[in-house]
mmCIF file of N, CA and C in Angstrom:
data_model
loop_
_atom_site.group_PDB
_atom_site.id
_atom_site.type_symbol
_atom_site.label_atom_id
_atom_site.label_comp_id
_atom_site.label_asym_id
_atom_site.label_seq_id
_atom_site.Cartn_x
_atom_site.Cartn_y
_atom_site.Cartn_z
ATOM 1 N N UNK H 126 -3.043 28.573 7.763
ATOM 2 C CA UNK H 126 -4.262 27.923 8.211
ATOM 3 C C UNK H 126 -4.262 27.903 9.739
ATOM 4 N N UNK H 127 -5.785 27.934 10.561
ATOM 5 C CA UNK H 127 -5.311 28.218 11.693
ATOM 6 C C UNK H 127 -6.082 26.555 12.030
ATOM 7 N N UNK H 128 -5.975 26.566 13.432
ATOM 8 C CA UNK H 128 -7.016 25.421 13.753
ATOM 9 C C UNK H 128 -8.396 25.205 13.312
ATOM 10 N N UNK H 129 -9.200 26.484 13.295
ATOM 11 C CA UNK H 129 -10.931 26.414 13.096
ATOM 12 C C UNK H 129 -10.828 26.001 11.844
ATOM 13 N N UNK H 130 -9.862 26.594 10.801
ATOM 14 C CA UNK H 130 -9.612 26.069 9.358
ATOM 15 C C UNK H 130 -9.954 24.965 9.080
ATOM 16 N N UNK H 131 -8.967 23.901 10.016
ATOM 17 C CA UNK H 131 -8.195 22.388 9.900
ATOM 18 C C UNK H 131 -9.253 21.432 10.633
ATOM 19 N N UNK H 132 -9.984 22.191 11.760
ATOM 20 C CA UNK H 132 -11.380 21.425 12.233
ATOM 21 C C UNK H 132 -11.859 21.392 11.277
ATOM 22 N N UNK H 133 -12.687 22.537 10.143
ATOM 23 C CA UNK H 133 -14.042 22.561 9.389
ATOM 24 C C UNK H 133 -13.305 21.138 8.347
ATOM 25 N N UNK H 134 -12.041 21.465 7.886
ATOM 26 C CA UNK H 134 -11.802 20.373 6.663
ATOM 27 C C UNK H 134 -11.415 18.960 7.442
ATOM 28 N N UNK H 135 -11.112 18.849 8.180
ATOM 29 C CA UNK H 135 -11.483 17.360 9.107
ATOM 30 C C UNK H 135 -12.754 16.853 8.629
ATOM 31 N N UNK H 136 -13.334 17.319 9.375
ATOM 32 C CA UNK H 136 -14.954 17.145 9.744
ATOM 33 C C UNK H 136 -15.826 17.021 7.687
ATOM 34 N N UNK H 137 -14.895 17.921 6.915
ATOM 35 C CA UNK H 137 -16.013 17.793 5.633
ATOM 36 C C UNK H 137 -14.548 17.021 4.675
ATOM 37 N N UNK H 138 -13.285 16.652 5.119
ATOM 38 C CA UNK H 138 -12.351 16.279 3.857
ATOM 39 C C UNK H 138 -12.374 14.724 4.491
ATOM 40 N N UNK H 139 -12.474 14.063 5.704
ATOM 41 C CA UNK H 139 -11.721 12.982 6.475
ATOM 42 C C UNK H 139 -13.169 11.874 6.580
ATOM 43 N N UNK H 140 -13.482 11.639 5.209
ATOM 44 C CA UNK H 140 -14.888 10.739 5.230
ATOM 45 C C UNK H 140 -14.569 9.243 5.681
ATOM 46 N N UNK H 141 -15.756 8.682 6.392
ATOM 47 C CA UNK H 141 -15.721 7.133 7.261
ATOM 48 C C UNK H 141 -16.048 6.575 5.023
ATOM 49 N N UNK H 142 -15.056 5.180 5.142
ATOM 50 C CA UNK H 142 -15.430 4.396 4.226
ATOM 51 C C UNK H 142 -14.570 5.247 2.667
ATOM 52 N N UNK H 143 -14.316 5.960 2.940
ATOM 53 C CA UNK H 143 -13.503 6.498 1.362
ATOM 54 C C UNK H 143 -11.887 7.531 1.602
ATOM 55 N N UNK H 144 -12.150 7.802 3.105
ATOM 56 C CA UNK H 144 -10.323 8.643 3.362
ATOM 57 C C UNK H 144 -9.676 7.099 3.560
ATOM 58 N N UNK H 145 -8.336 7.016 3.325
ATOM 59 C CA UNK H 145 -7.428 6.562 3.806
ATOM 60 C C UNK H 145 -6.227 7.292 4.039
ATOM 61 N N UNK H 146 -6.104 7.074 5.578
ATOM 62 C CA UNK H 146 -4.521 7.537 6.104
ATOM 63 C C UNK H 146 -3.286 7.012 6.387
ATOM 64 N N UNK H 147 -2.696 7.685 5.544
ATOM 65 C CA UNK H 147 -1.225 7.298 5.121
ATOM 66 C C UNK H 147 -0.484 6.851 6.765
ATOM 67 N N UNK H 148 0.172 5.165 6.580
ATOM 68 C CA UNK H 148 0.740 5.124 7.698
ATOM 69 C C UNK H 148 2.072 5.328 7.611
ATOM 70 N N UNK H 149 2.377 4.991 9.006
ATOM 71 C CA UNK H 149 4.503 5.556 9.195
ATOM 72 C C UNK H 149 4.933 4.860 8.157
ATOM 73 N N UNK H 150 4.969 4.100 7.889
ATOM 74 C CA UNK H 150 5.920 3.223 6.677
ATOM 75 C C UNK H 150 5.813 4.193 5.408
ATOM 76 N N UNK H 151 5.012 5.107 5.331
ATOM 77 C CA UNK H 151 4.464 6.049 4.012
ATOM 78 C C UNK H 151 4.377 5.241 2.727
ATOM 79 N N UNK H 152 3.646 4.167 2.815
ATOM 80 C CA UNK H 152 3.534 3.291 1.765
ATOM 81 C C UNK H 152 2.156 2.430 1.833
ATOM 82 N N UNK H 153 1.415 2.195 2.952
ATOM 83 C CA UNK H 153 0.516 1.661 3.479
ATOM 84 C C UNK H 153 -0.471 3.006 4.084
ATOM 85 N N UNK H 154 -1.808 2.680 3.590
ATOM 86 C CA UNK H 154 -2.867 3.033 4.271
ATOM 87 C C UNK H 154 -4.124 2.642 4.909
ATOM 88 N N UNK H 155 -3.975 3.627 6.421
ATOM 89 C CA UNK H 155 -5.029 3.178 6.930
ATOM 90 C C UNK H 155 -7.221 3.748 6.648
ATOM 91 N N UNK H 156 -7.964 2.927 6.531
ATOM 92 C CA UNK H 156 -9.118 2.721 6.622
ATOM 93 C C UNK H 156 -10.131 3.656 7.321
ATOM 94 N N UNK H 157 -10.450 5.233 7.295
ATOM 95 C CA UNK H 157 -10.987 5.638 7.981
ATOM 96 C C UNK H 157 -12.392 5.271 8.033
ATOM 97 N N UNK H 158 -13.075 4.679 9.324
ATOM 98 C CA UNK H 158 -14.401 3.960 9.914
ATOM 99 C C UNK H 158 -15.300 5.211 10.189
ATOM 100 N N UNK H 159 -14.914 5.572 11.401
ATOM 101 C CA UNK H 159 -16.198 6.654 11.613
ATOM 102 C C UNK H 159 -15.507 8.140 12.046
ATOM 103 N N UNK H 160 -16.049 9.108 11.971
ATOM 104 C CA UNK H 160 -15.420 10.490 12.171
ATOM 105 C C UNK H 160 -16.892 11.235 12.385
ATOM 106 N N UNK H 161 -16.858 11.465 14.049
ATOM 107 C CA UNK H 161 -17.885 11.830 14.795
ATOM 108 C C UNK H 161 -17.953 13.554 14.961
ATOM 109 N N UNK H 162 -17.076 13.787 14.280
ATOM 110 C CA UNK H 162 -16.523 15.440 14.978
ATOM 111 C C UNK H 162 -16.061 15.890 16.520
ATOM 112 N N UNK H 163 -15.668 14.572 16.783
ATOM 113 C CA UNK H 163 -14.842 14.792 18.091
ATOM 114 C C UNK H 163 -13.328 13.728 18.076
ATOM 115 N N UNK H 164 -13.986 12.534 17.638
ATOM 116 C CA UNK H 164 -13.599 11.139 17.074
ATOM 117 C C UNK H 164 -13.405 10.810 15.794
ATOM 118 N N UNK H 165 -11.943 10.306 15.182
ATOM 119 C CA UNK H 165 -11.746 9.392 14.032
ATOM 120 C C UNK H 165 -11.310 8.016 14.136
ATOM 121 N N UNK H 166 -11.992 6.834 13.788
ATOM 122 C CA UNK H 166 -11.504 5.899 14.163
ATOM 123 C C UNK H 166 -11.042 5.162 12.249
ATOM 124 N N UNK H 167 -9.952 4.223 12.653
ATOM 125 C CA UNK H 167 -9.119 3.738 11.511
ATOM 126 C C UNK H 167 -9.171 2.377 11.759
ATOM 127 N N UNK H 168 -9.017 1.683 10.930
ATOM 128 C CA UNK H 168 -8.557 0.351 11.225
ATOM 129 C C UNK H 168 -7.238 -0.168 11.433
ATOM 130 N N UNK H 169 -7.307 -0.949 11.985
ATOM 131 C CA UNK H 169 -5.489 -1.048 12.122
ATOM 132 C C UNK H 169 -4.393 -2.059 11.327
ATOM 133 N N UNK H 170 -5.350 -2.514 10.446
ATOM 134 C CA UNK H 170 -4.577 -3.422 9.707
ATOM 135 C C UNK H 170 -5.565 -3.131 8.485
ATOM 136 N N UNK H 171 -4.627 -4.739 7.642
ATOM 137 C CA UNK H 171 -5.458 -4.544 6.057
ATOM 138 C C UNK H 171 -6.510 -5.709 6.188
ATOM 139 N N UNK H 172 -6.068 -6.833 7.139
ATOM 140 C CA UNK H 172 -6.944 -7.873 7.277
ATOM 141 C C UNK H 172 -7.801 -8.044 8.020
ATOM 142 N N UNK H 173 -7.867 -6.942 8.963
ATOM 143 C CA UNK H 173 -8.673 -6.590 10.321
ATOM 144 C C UNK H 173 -9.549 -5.915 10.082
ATOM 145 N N UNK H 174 -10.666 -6.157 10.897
ATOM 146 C CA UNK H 174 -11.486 -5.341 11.207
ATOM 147 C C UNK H 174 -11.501 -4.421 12.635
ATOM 148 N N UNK H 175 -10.409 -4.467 12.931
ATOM 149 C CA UNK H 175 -10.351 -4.171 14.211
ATOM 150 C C UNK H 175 -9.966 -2.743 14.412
ATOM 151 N N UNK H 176 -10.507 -2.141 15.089
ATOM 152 C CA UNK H 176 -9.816 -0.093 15.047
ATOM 153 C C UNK H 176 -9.713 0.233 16.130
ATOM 154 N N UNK H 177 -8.862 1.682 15.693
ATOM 155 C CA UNK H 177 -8.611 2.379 17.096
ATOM 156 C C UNK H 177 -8.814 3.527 16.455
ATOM 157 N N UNK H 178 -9.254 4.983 17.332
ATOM 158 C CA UNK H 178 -9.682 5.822 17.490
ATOM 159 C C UNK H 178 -8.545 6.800 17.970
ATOM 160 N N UNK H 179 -8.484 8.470 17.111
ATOM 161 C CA UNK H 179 -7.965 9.529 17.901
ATOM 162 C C UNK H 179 -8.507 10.416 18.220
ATOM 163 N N UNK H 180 -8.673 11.646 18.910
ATOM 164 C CA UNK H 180 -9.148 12.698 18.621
ATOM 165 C C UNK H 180 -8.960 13.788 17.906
ATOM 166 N N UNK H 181 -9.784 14.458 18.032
ATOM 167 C CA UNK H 181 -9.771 15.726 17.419
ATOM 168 C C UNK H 181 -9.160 16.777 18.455
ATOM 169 N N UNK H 182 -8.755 16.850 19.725
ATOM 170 C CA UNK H 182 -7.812 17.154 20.437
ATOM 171 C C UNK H 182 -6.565 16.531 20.280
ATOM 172 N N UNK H 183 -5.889 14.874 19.694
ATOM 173 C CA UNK H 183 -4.499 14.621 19.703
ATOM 174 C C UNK H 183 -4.395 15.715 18.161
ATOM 175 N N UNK H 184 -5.215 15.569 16.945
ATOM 176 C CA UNK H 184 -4.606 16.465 15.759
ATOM 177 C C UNK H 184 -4.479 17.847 16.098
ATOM 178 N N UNK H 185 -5.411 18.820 16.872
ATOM 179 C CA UNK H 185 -5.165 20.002 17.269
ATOM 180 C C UNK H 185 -3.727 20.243 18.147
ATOM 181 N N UNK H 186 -3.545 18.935 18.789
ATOM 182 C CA UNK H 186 -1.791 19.225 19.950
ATOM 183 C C UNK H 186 -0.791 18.727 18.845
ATOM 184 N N UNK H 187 -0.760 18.161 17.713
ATOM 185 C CA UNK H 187 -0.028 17.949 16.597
ATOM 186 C C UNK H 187 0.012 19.182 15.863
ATOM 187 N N UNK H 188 -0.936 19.396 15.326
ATOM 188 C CA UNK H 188 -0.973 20.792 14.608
ATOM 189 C C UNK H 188 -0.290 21.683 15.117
ATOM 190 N N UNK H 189 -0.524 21.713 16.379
ATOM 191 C CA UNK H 189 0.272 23.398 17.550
ATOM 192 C C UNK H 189 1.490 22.960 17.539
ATOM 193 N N UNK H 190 1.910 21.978 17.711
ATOM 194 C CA UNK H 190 3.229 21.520 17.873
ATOM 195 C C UNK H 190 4.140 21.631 16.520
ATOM 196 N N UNK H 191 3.081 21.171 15.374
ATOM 197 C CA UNK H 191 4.458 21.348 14.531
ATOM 198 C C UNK H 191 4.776 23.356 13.891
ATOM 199 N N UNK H 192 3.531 23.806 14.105
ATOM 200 C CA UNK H 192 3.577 25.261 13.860
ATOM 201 C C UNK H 192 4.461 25.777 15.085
ATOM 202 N N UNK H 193 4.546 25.126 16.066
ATOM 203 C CA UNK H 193 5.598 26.232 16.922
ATOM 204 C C UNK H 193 7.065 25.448 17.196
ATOM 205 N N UNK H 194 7.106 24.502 17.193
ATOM 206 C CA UNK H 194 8.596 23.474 16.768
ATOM 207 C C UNK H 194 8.681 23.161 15.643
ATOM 208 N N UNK H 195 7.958 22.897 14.635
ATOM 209 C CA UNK H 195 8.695 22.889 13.260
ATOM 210 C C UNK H 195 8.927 21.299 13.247
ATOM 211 N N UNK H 196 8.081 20.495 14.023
ATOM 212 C CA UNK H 196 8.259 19.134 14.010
ATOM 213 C C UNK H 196 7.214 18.807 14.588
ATOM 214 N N UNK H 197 6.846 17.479 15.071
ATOM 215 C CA UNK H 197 5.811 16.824 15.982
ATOM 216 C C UNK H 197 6.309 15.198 15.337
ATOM 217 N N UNK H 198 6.814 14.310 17.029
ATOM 218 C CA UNK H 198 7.431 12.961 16.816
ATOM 219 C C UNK H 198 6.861 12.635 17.493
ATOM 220 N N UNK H 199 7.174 11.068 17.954
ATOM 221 C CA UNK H 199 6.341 10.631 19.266
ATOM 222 C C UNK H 199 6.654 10.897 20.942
ATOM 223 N N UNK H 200 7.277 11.326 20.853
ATOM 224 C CA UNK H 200 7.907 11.986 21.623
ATOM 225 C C UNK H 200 6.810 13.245 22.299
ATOM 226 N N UNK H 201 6.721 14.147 21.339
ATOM 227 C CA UNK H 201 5.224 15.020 21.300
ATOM 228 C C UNK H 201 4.445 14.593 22.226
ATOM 229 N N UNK H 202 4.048 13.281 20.888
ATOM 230 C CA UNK H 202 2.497 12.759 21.303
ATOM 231 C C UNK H 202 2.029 12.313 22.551
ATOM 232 N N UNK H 203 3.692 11.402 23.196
ATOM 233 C CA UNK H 203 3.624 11.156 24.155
ATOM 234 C C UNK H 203 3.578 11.899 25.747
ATOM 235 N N UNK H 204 4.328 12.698 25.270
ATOM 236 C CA UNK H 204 4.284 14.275 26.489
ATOM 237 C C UNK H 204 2.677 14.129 27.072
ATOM 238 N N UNK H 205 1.612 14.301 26.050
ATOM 239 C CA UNK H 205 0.366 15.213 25.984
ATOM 240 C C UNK H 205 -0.650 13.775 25.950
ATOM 241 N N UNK H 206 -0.481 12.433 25.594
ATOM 242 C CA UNK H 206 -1.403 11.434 25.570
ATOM 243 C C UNK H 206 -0.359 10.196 26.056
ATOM 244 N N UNK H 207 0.098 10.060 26.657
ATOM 245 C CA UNK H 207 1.005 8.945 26.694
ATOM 246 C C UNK H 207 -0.033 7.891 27.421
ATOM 247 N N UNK H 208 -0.967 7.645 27.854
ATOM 248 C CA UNK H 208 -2.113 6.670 28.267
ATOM 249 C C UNK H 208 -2.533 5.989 26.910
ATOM 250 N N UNK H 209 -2.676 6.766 26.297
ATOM 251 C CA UNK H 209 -3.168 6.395 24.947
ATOM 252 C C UNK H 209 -2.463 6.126 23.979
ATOM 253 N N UNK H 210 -0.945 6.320 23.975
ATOM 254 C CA UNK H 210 -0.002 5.984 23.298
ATOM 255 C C UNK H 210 0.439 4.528 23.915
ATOM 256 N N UNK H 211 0.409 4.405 24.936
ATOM 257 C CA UNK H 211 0.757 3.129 25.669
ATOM 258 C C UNK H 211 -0.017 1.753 24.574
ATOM 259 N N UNK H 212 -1.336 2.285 24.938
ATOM 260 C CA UNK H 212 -2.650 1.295 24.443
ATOM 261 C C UNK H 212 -2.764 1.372 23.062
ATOM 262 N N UNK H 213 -2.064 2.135 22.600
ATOM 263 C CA UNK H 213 -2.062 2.106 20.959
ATOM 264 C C UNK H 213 -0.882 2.672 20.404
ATOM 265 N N UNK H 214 0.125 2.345 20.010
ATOM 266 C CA UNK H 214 1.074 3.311 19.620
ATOM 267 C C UNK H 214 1.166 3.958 17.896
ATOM 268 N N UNK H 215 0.279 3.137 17.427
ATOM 269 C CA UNK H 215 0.074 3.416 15.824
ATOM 270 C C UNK H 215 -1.404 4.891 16.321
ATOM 271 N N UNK H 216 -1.693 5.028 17.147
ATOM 272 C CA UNK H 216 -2.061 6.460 17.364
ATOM 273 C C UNK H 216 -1.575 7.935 17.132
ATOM 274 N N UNK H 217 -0.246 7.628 17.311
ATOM 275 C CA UNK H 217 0.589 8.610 16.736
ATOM 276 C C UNK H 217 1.050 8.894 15.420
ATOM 277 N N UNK H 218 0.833 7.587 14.566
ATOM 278 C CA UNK H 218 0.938 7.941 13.146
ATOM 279 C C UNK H 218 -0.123 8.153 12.673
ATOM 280 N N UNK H 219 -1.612 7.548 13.222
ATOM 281 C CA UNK H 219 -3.133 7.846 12.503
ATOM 282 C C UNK H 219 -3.638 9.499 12.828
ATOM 283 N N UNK H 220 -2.320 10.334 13.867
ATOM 284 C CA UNK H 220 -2.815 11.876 13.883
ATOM 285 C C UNK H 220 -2.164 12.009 13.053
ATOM 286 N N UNK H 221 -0.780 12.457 12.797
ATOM 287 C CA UNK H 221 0.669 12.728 12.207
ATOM 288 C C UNK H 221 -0.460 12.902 10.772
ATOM 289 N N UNK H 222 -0.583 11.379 10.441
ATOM 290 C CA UNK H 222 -1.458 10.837 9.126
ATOM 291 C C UNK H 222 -2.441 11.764 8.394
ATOM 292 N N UNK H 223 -3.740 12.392 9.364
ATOM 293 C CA UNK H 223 -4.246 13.210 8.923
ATOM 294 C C UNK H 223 -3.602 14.426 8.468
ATOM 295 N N UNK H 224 -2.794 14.907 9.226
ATOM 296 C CA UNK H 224 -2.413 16.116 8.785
ATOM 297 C C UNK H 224 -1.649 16.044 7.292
ATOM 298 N N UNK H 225 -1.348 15.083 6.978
ATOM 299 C CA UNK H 225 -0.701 14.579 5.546
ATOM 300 C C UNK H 225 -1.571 14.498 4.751
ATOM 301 N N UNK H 226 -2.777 13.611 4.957
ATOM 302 C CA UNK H 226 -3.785 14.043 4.337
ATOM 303 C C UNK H 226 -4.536 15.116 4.047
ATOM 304 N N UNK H 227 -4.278 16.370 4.721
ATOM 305 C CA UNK H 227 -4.878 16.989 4.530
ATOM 306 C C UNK H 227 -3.818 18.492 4.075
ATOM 307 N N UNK H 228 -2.820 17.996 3.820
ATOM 308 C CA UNK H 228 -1.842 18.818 2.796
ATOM 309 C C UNK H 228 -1.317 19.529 3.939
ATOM 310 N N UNK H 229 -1.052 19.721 5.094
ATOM 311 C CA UNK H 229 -0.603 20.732 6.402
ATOM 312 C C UNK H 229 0.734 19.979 7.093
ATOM 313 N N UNK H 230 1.471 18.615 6.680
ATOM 314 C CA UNK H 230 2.085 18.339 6.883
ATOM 315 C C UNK H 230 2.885 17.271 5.909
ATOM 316 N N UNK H 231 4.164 17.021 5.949
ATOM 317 C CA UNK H 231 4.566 16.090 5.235
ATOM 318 C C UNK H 231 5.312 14.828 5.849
ATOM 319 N N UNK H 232 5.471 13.533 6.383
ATOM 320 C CA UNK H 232 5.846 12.581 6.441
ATOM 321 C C UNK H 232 7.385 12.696 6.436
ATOM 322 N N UNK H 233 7.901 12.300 7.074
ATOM 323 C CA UNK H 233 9.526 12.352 7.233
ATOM 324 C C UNK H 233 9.764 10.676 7.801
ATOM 325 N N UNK H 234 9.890 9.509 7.482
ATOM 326 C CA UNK H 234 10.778 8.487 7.636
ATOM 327 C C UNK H 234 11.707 7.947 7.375
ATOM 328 N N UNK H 235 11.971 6.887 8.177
ATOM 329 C CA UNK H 235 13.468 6.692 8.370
ATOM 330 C C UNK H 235 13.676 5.036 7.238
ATOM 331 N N UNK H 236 14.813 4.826 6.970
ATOM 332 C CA UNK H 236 14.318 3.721 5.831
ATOM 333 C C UNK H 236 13.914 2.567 6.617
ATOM 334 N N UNK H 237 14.247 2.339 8.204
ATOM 335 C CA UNK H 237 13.486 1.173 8.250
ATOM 336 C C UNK H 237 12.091 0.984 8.628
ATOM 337 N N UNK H 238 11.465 2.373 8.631
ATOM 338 C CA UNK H 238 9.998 2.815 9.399
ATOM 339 C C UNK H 238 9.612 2.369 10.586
ATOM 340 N N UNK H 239 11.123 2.172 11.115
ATOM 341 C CA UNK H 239 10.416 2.094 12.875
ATOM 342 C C UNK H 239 10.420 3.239 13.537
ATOM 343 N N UNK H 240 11.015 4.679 13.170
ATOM 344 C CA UNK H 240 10.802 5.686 13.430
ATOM 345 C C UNK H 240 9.978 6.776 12.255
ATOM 346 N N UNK H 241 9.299 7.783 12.565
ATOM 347 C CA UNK H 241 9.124 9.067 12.022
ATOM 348 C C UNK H 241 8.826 10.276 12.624
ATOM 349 N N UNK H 242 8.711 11.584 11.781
ATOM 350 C CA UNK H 242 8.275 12.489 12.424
ATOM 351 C C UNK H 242 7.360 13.285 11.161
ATOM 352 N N UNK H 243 6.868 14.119 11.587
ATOM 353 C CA UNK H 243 6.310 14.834 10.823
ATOM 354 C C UNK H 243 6.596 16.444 10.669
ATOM 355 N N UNK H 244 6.369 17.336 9.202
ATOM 356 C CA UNK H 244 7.325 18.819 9.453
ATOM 357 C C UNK H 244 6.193 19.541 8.814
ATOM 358 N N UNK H 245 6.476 20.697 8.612
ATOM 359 C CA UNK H 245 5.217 21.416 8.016
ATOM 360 C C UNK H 245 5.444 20.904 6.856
ATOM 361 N N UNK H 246 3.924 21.183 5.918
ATOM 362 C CA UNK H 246 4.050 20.803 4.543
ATOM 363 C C UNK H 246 5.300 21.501 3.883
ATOM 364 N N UNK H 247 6.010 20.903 2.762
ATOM 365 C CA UNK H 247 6.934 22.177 2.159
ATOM 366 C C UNK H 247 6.541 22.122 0.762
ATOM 367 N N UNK H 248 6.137 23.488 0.678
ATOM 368 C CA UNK H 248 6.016 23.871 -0.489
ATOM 369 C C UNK H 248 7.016 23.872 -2.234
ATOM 370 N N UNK H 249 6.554 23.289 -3.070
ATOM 371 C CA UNK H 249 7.656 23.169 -4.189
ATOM 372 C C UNK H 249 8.121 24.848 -4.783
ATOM 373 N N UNK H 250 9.288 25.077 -5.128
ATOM 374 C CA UNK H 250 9.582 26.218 -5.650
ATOM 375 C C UNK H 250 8.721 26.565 -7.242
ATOM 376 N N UNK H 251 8.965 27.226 -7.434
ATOM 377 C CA UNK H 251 7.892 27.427 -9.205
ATOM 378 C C UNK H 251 8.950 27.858 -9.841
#
């Protein structure tokens, strides 16, 4: 899959009011609000109404990253948005997140979920 792929199914798989994205803990999900085709915003809790927003540029520097390292951590995220990682740090799991949702990556945590990373999807043997 290339990027133009992973834009078109964003934009028609990542619906406001019915996606939810899987957070770091991989047990909890977050609330997708609105998805502008530039913008996805989530809520940030279960009791909140309160959200934060990524782009559609942090999932495209996730995407590149884990196709050419074979990973994407916060570490990544932070290289390339660290303003925005500052002001939100659950930003980095609501990109990571989509790509899980959308079958192009799989979730890698640690048992106490204060860390993760994300790897390419892996496919089951047949």
């Amino acid at each position: 899959m290339n990027w133009q792929e992973l834009e078109k199914r964003i934009e028609s798989d990542i619906i406001p009011g019915r996606t939810r994205i899987l957070k770091a803990n991989g047990k909890e999900r977050r609330l997708v609000t609105f998805n502008t085709g530039r913008k996805i915003g989530m809520r940030t809790g279960v009791n909140t109404y309160q959200t934060k927003a990524i782009t559609y540029e942090m999932v495209r520097d996730a995407f590149n990253t884990i196709e050419v390292r074979g990973r994407f951590d916060a570490t990544d995220f932070r290289r390339s948005f660290d303003k925005e990682y500052r002001d939100g740090p659950c930003r980095f799991s609501m990109t990571g997140g989509i790509l899980v949702e959308l079958g192009v990556a799989d979730l890698v945590s640690t048992e106490t979920s204060q860390r993760c990373y994300y790897i390419p999807k892996q496919t089951k043997a047949q």
